[in-house]
Amino acid sequence: MNNDNPFSFLLPFPEVIPSRIDRHIKRHLSALKGQFFDTQAYDLLLSQQDQLIYEVYEIHRPEVAGELLLGISIVHPGKVGVEFFMTKGHFHTVLDTAEIYYVLKGEGFMVMETPEGNCAIEKLSPGRVLYVPPRWAHRSVCTSRQEDLVTFFAYPANAGHDYGTIEQRGFRKLILENKNGIEIIDNPNWLK
Ligand code: F6R
Ligand code: ZN
């Protein structure tokens, strides 16, 4: 396809798998080592099966300023101990780049924080649009019991992904389920 020609594609309901896919990324439980706070529950679950936690369908574009990368992110339902399945989460390498999400299916939260220590959590539910401003790391968390959390995203194609910062220190907030329902707690393992 000529890079300079406009194009369109479909997100057909109910499965919302794009009609055009250039790259399909699958992340299993083993890719999230060190991210769930209950390490015993993590090790036990991993010893049973390296489950698929989330998938991304990307439409590829040149990774240069001026272009947008877009696609669909699907976080499957489930928990590690009391903590809901989630994406690894990242800062953009070019920190001054934003991202936009549109929720197609499912329920959950976007957990966000800045390098300066500001935290924000936004509810994700069908029809909601989320704007992640420049500098905010972001992680999607699926809190549906049975349904996938499906979002459409778009962000500057030169943004890049810094996974290492979050891998080392985690996010400051965690989303858990307790007997009263969904709970947001401070991450006891967060490393300053
Ligand atoms: C891209 C972006 C999303 C995520 C996707 C998977 O900048 O934020 O497309 O890449 O939700 O999450 P990660 O990249 O954290 O594994
Ligand atoms: Zn991003």
mmCIF file of C-alpha atoms and ligand atoms in Angstrom:
data_model
loop_
_atom_site.group_PDB
_atom_site.id
_atom_site.type_symbol
_atom_site.label_atom_id
_atom_site.label_comp_id
_atom_site.label_asym_id
_atom_site.label_seq_id
_atom_site.Cartn_x
_atom_site.Cartn_y
_atom_site.Cartn_z
ATOM 1 C CA MET A 1 0.000 0.000 0.000
ATOM 2 C CA ASN A 2 1.248 3.499 -0.822
ATOM 3 C CA ASN A 3 1.983 5.189 2.530
ATOM 4 C CA ASP A 4 0.620 8.494 1.363
ATOM 5 C CA ASN A 5 -2.812 7.304 0.341
ATOM 6 C CA PRO A 6 -5.731 7.664 2.745
ATOM 7 C CA PHE A 7 -7.256 4.386 3.915
ATOM 8 C CA SER A 8 -10.089 3.154 6.074
ATOM 9 C CA PHE A 9 -10.855 -0.078 7.883
ATOM 10 C CA LEU A 10 -13.674 -1.640 9.876
ATOM 11 C CA LEU A 11 -14.043 -2.488 13.551
ATOM 12 C CA PRO A 12 -16.957 -4.876 13.166
ATOM 13 C CA PHE A 13 -19.036 -5.539 16.278
ATOM 14 C CA PRO A 14 -19.300 -7.661 18.329
ATOM 15 C CA GLU A 15 -15.691 -8.911 18.115
ATOM 16 C CA VAL A 16 -14.123 -5.545 17.105
ATOM 17 C CA ILE A 17 -11.127 -7.170 15.434
ATOM 18 C CA PRO A 18 -9.912 -4.643 12.812
ATOM 19 C CA SER A 19 -10.434 -5.604 9.175
ATOM 20 C CA ARG A 20 -6.867 -4.449 8.565
ATOM 21 C CA ILE A 21 -4.081 -5.768 10.823
ATOM 22 C CA ASP A 22 -0.356 -5.219 10.273
ATOM 23 C CA ARG A 23 0.876 -6.611 13.581
ATOM 24 C CA HIS A 24 -0.713 -8.772 16.276
ATOM 25 C CA ILE A 25 1.049 -8.636 19.659
ATOM 26 C CA LYS A 26 0.142 -11.190 22.353
ATOM 27 C CA ARG A 27 1.317 -10.765 25.919
ATOM 28 C CA HIS A 28 1.171 -13.725 28.254
ATOM 29 C CA LEU A 29 1.406 -13.870 32.030
ATOM 30 C CA SER A 30 5.173 -14.508 31.867
ATOM 31 C CA ALA A 31 5.658 -11.083 30.218
ATOM 32 C CA LEU A 32 4.257 -9.395 33.348
ATOM 33 C CA LYS A 33 6.729 -10.836 35.843
ATOM 34 C CA GLY A 34 7.185 -8.521 38.832
ATOM 35 C CA GLN A 35 4.109 -6.416 38.068
ATOM 36 C CA PHE A 36 1.436 -8.157 40.165
ATOM 37 C CA PHE A 37 1.879 -7.471 43.862
ATOM 38 C CA ASP A 38 0.978 -10.996 45.065
ATOM 39 C CA THR A 39 4.059 -12.839 43.812
ATOM 40 C CA GLN A 40 2.920 -16.179 45.275
ATOM 41 C CA ALA A 41 -0.384 -16.009 43.396
ATOM 42 C CA TYR A 42 1.551 -15.028 40.258
ATOM 43 C CA ASP A 43 3.977 -17.954 40.532
ATOM 44 C CA LEU A 44 1.141 -20.407 41.199
ATOM 45 C CA LEU A 45 -0.909 -19.210 38.214
ATOM 46 C CA LEU A 46 2.143 -19.259 35.944
ATOM 47 C CA SER A 47 3.007 -22.808 37.040
ATOM 48 C CA GLN A 48 -0.500 -23.863 35.930
ATOM 49 C CA GLN A 49 -0.531 -22.032 32.593
ATOM 50 C CA ASP A 50 1.139 -19.094 30.854
ATOM 51 C CA GLN A 51 -2.224 -17.506 30.062
ATOM 52 C CA LEU A 52 -2.848 -14.882 27.426
ATOM 53 C CA ILE A 53 -3.467 -11.614 29.333
ATOM 54 C CA TYR A 54 -3.797 -9.068 26.520
ATOM 55 C CA GLU A 55 -3.452 -8.532 22.791
ATOM 56 C CA VAL A 56 -2.834 -5.571 20.528
ATOM 57 C CA TYR A 57 -3.777 -5.271 16.852
ATOM 58 C CA GLU A 58 -1.719 -2.534 15.210
ATOM 59 C CA ILE A 59 -2.085 -0.685 11.940
ATOM 60 C CA HIS A 60 1.477 0.074 10.962
ATOM 61 C CA ARG A 61 2.669 3.503 9.890
ATOM 62 C CA PRO A 62 6.170 4.950 9.545
ATOM 63 C CA GLU A 63 7.385 5.760 13.069
ATOM 64 C CA VAL A 64 8.088 9.412 12.373
ATOM 65 C CA ALA A 65 6.719 12.711 13.699
ATOM 66 C CA GLY A 66 3.526 13.681 11.914
ATOM 67 C CA GLU A 67 2.234 10.095 11.570
ATOM 68 C CA LEU A 68 -0.165 8.387 14.016
ATOM 69 C CA LEU A 69 -0.031 4.772 15.194
ATOM 70 C CA LEU A 70 -3.424 3.254 15.791
ATOM 71 C CA GLY A 71 -5.023 0.006 16.707
ATOM 72 C CA ILE A 72 -7.020 -2.029 19.166
ATOM 73 C CA SER A 73 -5.990 -3.178 22.629
ATOM 74 C CA ILE A 74 -7.813 -6.127 24.212
ATOM 75 C CA VAL A 75 -7.284 -6.979 27.892
ATOM 76 C CA HIS A 76 -8.846 -10.298 28.841
ATOM 77 C CA PRO A 77 -10.747 -10.750 32.121
ATOM 78 C CA GLY A 78 -9.120 -12.449 35.083
ATOM 79 C CA LYS A 79 -7.098 -11.871 38.227
ATOM 80 C CA VAL A 80 -3.754 -12.730 39.771
ATOM 81 C CA GLY A 81 -4.808 -13.261 43.379
ATOM 82 C CA VAL A 82 -7.046 -10.227 43.986
ATOM 83 C CA GLU A 83 -5.451 -8.024 41.313
ATOM 84 C CA PHE A 84 -7.130 -7.636 37.932
ATOM 85 C CA PHE A 85 -5.430 -8.503 34.642
ATOM 86 C CA MET A 86 -3.738 -5.459 33.110
ATOM 87 C CA THR A 87 -1.251 -4.284 30.506
ATOM 88 C CA LYS A 88 2.434 -3.823 31.317
ATOM 89 C CA GLY A 89 2.033 -0.069 31.006
ATOM 90 C CA HIS A 90 4.663 2.409 29.881
ATOM 91 C CA PHE A 91 5.856 5.955 29.508
ATOM 92 C CA HIS A 92 6.350 7.096 25.937
ATOM 93 C CA THR A 93 10.072 7.381 25.188
ATOM 94 C CA VAL A 94 9.359 10.806 23.727
ATOM 95 C CA LEU A 95 7.730 11.903 26.968
ATOM 96 C CA ASP A 96 5.966 14.877 25.422
ATOM 97 C CA THR A 97 3.576 12.730 23.382
ATOM 98 C CA ALA A 98 -0.095 12.173 24.205
ATOM 99 C CA GLU A 99 -2.478 9.316 23.413
ATOM 100 C CA ILE A 100 -6.205 8.979 22.908
ATOM 101 C CA TYR A 101 -8.336 5.934 23.746
ATOM 102 C CA TYR A 102 -11.937 5.152 22.853
ATOM 103 C CA VAL A 103 -13.613 2.329 24.763
ATOM 104 C CA LEU A 104 -15.508 -0.138 22.574
ATOM 105 C CA LYS A 105 -16.294 -2.935 25.049
ATOM 106 C CA GLY A 106 -15.881 -3.990 28.652
ATOM 107 C CA GLU A 107 -15.199 -2.217 31.934
ATOM 108 C CA GLY A 108 -12.001 -1.160 33.604
ATOM 109 C CA PHE A 109 -9.661 1.651 34.490
ATOM 110 C CA MET A 110 -6.691 3.487 33.064
ATOM 111 C CA VAL A 111 -4.049 3.915 35.744
ATOM 112 C CA MET A 112 -1.764 6.873 35.023
ATOM 113 C CA GLU A 113 1.129 8.719 36.638
ATOM 114 C CA THR A 114 3.775 11.283 35.810
ATOM 115 C CA PRO A 115 7.504 11.161 36.611
ATOM 116 C CA GLU A 116 6.831 13.952 39.125
ATOM 117 C CA GLY A 117 4.460 11.707 41.122
ATOM 118 C CA ASN A 118 1.012 12.877 40.024
ATOM 119 C CA CYS A 119 -1.480 9.982 39.812
ATOM 120 C CA ALA A 120 -4.803 9.681 38.002
ATOM 121 C CA ILE A 121 -7.260 6.853 37.478
ATOM 122 C CA GLU A 122 -10.042 7.120 34.905
ATOM 123 C CA LYS A 123 -12.961 4.742 34.500
ATOM 124 C CA LEU A 124 -13.164 2.951 31.158
ATOM 125 C CA SER A 125 -16.588 1.884 29.883
ATOM 126 C CA PRO A 126 -18.147 1.615 26.414
ATOM 127 C CA GLY A 127 -18.442 4.975 24.672
ATOM 128 C CA ARG A 128 -15.938 6.786 26.913
ATOM 129 C CA VAL A 129 -13.044 8.674 25.343
ATOM 130 C CA LEU A 130 -9.872 9.032 27.409
ATOM 131 C CA TYR A 131 -7.190 11.610 26.723
ATOM 132 C CA VAL A 132 -3.767 10.727 28.136
ATOM 133 C CA PRO A 133 -1.748 13.959 28.103
ATOM 134 C CA PRO A 134 1.997 14.084 27.395
ATOM 135 C CA ARG A 135 4.219 12.780 30.250
ATOM 136 C CA TRP A 136 1.633 10.384 31.748
ATOM 137 C CA ALA A 137 2.511 6.673 31.940
ATOM 138 C CA HIS A 138 -0.572 4.530 31.308
ATOM 139 C CA ARG A 139 -1.815 1.013 32.035
ATOM 140 C CA SER A 140 -5.230 -0.488 31.140
ATOM 141 C CA VAL A 141 -6.900 -2.705 33.750
ATOM 142 C CA CYS A 142 -9.856 -4.977 32.886
ATOM 143 C CA THR A 143 -12.369 -5.280 35.736
ATOM 144 C CA SER A 144 -15.115 -7.098 33.785
ATOM 145 C CA ARG A 145 -15.902 -10.559 35.116
ATOM 146 C CA GLN A 146 -16.229 -12.224 31.725
ATOM 147 C CA GLU A 147 -15.909 -9.585 29.039
ATOM 148 C CA ASP A 148 -12.740 -8.298 27.355
ATOM 149 C CA LEU A 149 -11.798 -4.640 27.801
ATOM 150 C CA VAL A 150 -11.475 -3.407 24.213
ATOM 151 C CA THR A 151 -10.119 0.050 23.371
ATOM 152 C CA PHE A 152 -9.203 1.860 20.176
ATOM 153 C CA PHE A 153 -6.034 3.960 20.557
ATOM 154 C CA ALA A 154 -4.066 6.509 18.537
ATOM 155 C CA TYR A 155 -0.784 8.252 19.372
ATOM 156 C CA PRO A 156 2.134 9.986 17.630
ATOM 157 C CA ALA A 157 4.111 7.439 15.635
ATOM 158 C CA ASN A 158 7.478 8.707 16.901
ATOM 159 C CA ALA A 159 6.473 8.272 20.599
ATOM 160 C CA GLY A 160 8.259 4.956 21.308
ATOM 161 C CA HIS A 161 7.738 2.931 24.494
ATOM 162 C CA ASP A 162 9.702 3.065 27.717
ATOM 163 C CA TYR A 163 8.685 -0.163 29.504
ATOM 164 C CA GLY A 164 11.798 -0.313 31.685
ATOM 165 C CA THR A 165 10.827 2.430 34.155
ATOM 166 C CA ILE A 166 7.542 0.700 35.028
ATOM 167 C CA GLU A 167 9.160 -2.769 35.044
ATOM 168 C CA GLN A 168 11.596 -1.531 37.681
ATOM 169 C CA ARG A 169 9.343 0.440 39.974
ATOM 170 C CA GLY A 170 5.738 -0.405 39.061
ATOM 171 C CA PHE A 171 2.796 1.993 39.190
ATOM 172 C CA ARG A 172 1.986 3.841 42.412
ATOM 173 C CA LYS A 173 -1.630 2.618 42.408
ATOM 174 C CA LEU A 174 -3.073 -0.896 42.078
ATOM 175 C CA ILE A 175 -6.615 -2.026 41.248
ATOM 176 C CA LEU A 176 -7.851 -4.956 43.305
ATOM 177 C CA GLU A 177 -11.068 -6.738 44.156
ATOM 178 C CA ASN A 178 -11.963 -7.157 47.819
ATOM 179 C CA LYS A 179 -15.160 -8.421 49.436
ATOM 180 C CA ASN A 180 -16.816 -4.989 49.018
ATOM 181 C CA GLY A 181 -15.918 -4.698 45.340
ATOM 182 C CA ILE A 182 -13.224 -2.863 43.414
ATOM 183 C CA GLU A 183 -10.550 -1.140 45.468
ATOM 184 C CA ILE A 184 -7.718 1.237 44.511
ATOM 185 C CA ILE A 185 -4.709 0.950 46.814
ATOM 186 C CA ASP A 186 -1.212 2.387 47.090
ATOM 187 C CA ASN A 187 1.300 -0.094 45.682
ATOM 188 C CA PRO A 188 3.222 -1.419 48.716
ATOM 189 C CA ASN A 189 6.105 -2.459 46.429
ATOM 190 C CA TRP A 190 6.426 0.812 44.556
ATOM 191 C CA LEU A 191 10.113 1.752 44.345
ATOM 192 C CA LYS A 192 11.021 5.414 44.569
HETATM 193 C C1 F6R B 1 0.509 2.584 22.810
HETATM 194 C C2 F6R B 1 -0.427 2.240 23.901
HETATM 195 C C3 F6R B 1 -1.317 1.043 23.731
HETATM 196 C C4 F6R B 1 -0.658 -0.095 24.478
HETATM 197 C C5 F6R B 1 -1.470 -1.373 24.618
HETATM 198 C C6 F6R B 1 -0.672 -2.474 25.323
HETATM 199 O O1 F6R B 1 1.327 3.642 23.151
HETATM 200 O O2 F6R B 1 -0.444 2.842 24.941
HETATM 201 O O3 F6R B 1 -1.495 0.706 22.425
HETATM 202 O O4 F6R B 1 0.562 -0.373 23.810
HETATM 203 O O5 F6R B 1 -2.617 -1.109 25.364
HETATM 204 O O6 F6R B 1 -0.080 -2.014 26.495
HETATM 205 P P1 F6R B 1 1.501 -2.046 26.720
HETATM 206 O O7 F6R B 1 2.125 -1.341 25.550
HETATM 207 O O8 F6R B 1 1.708 -1.299 27.990
HETATM 208 O O9 F6R B 1 1.939 -3.476 26.770
HETATM 209 ZN ZN ZN B 2 1.024 4.511 25.082
#
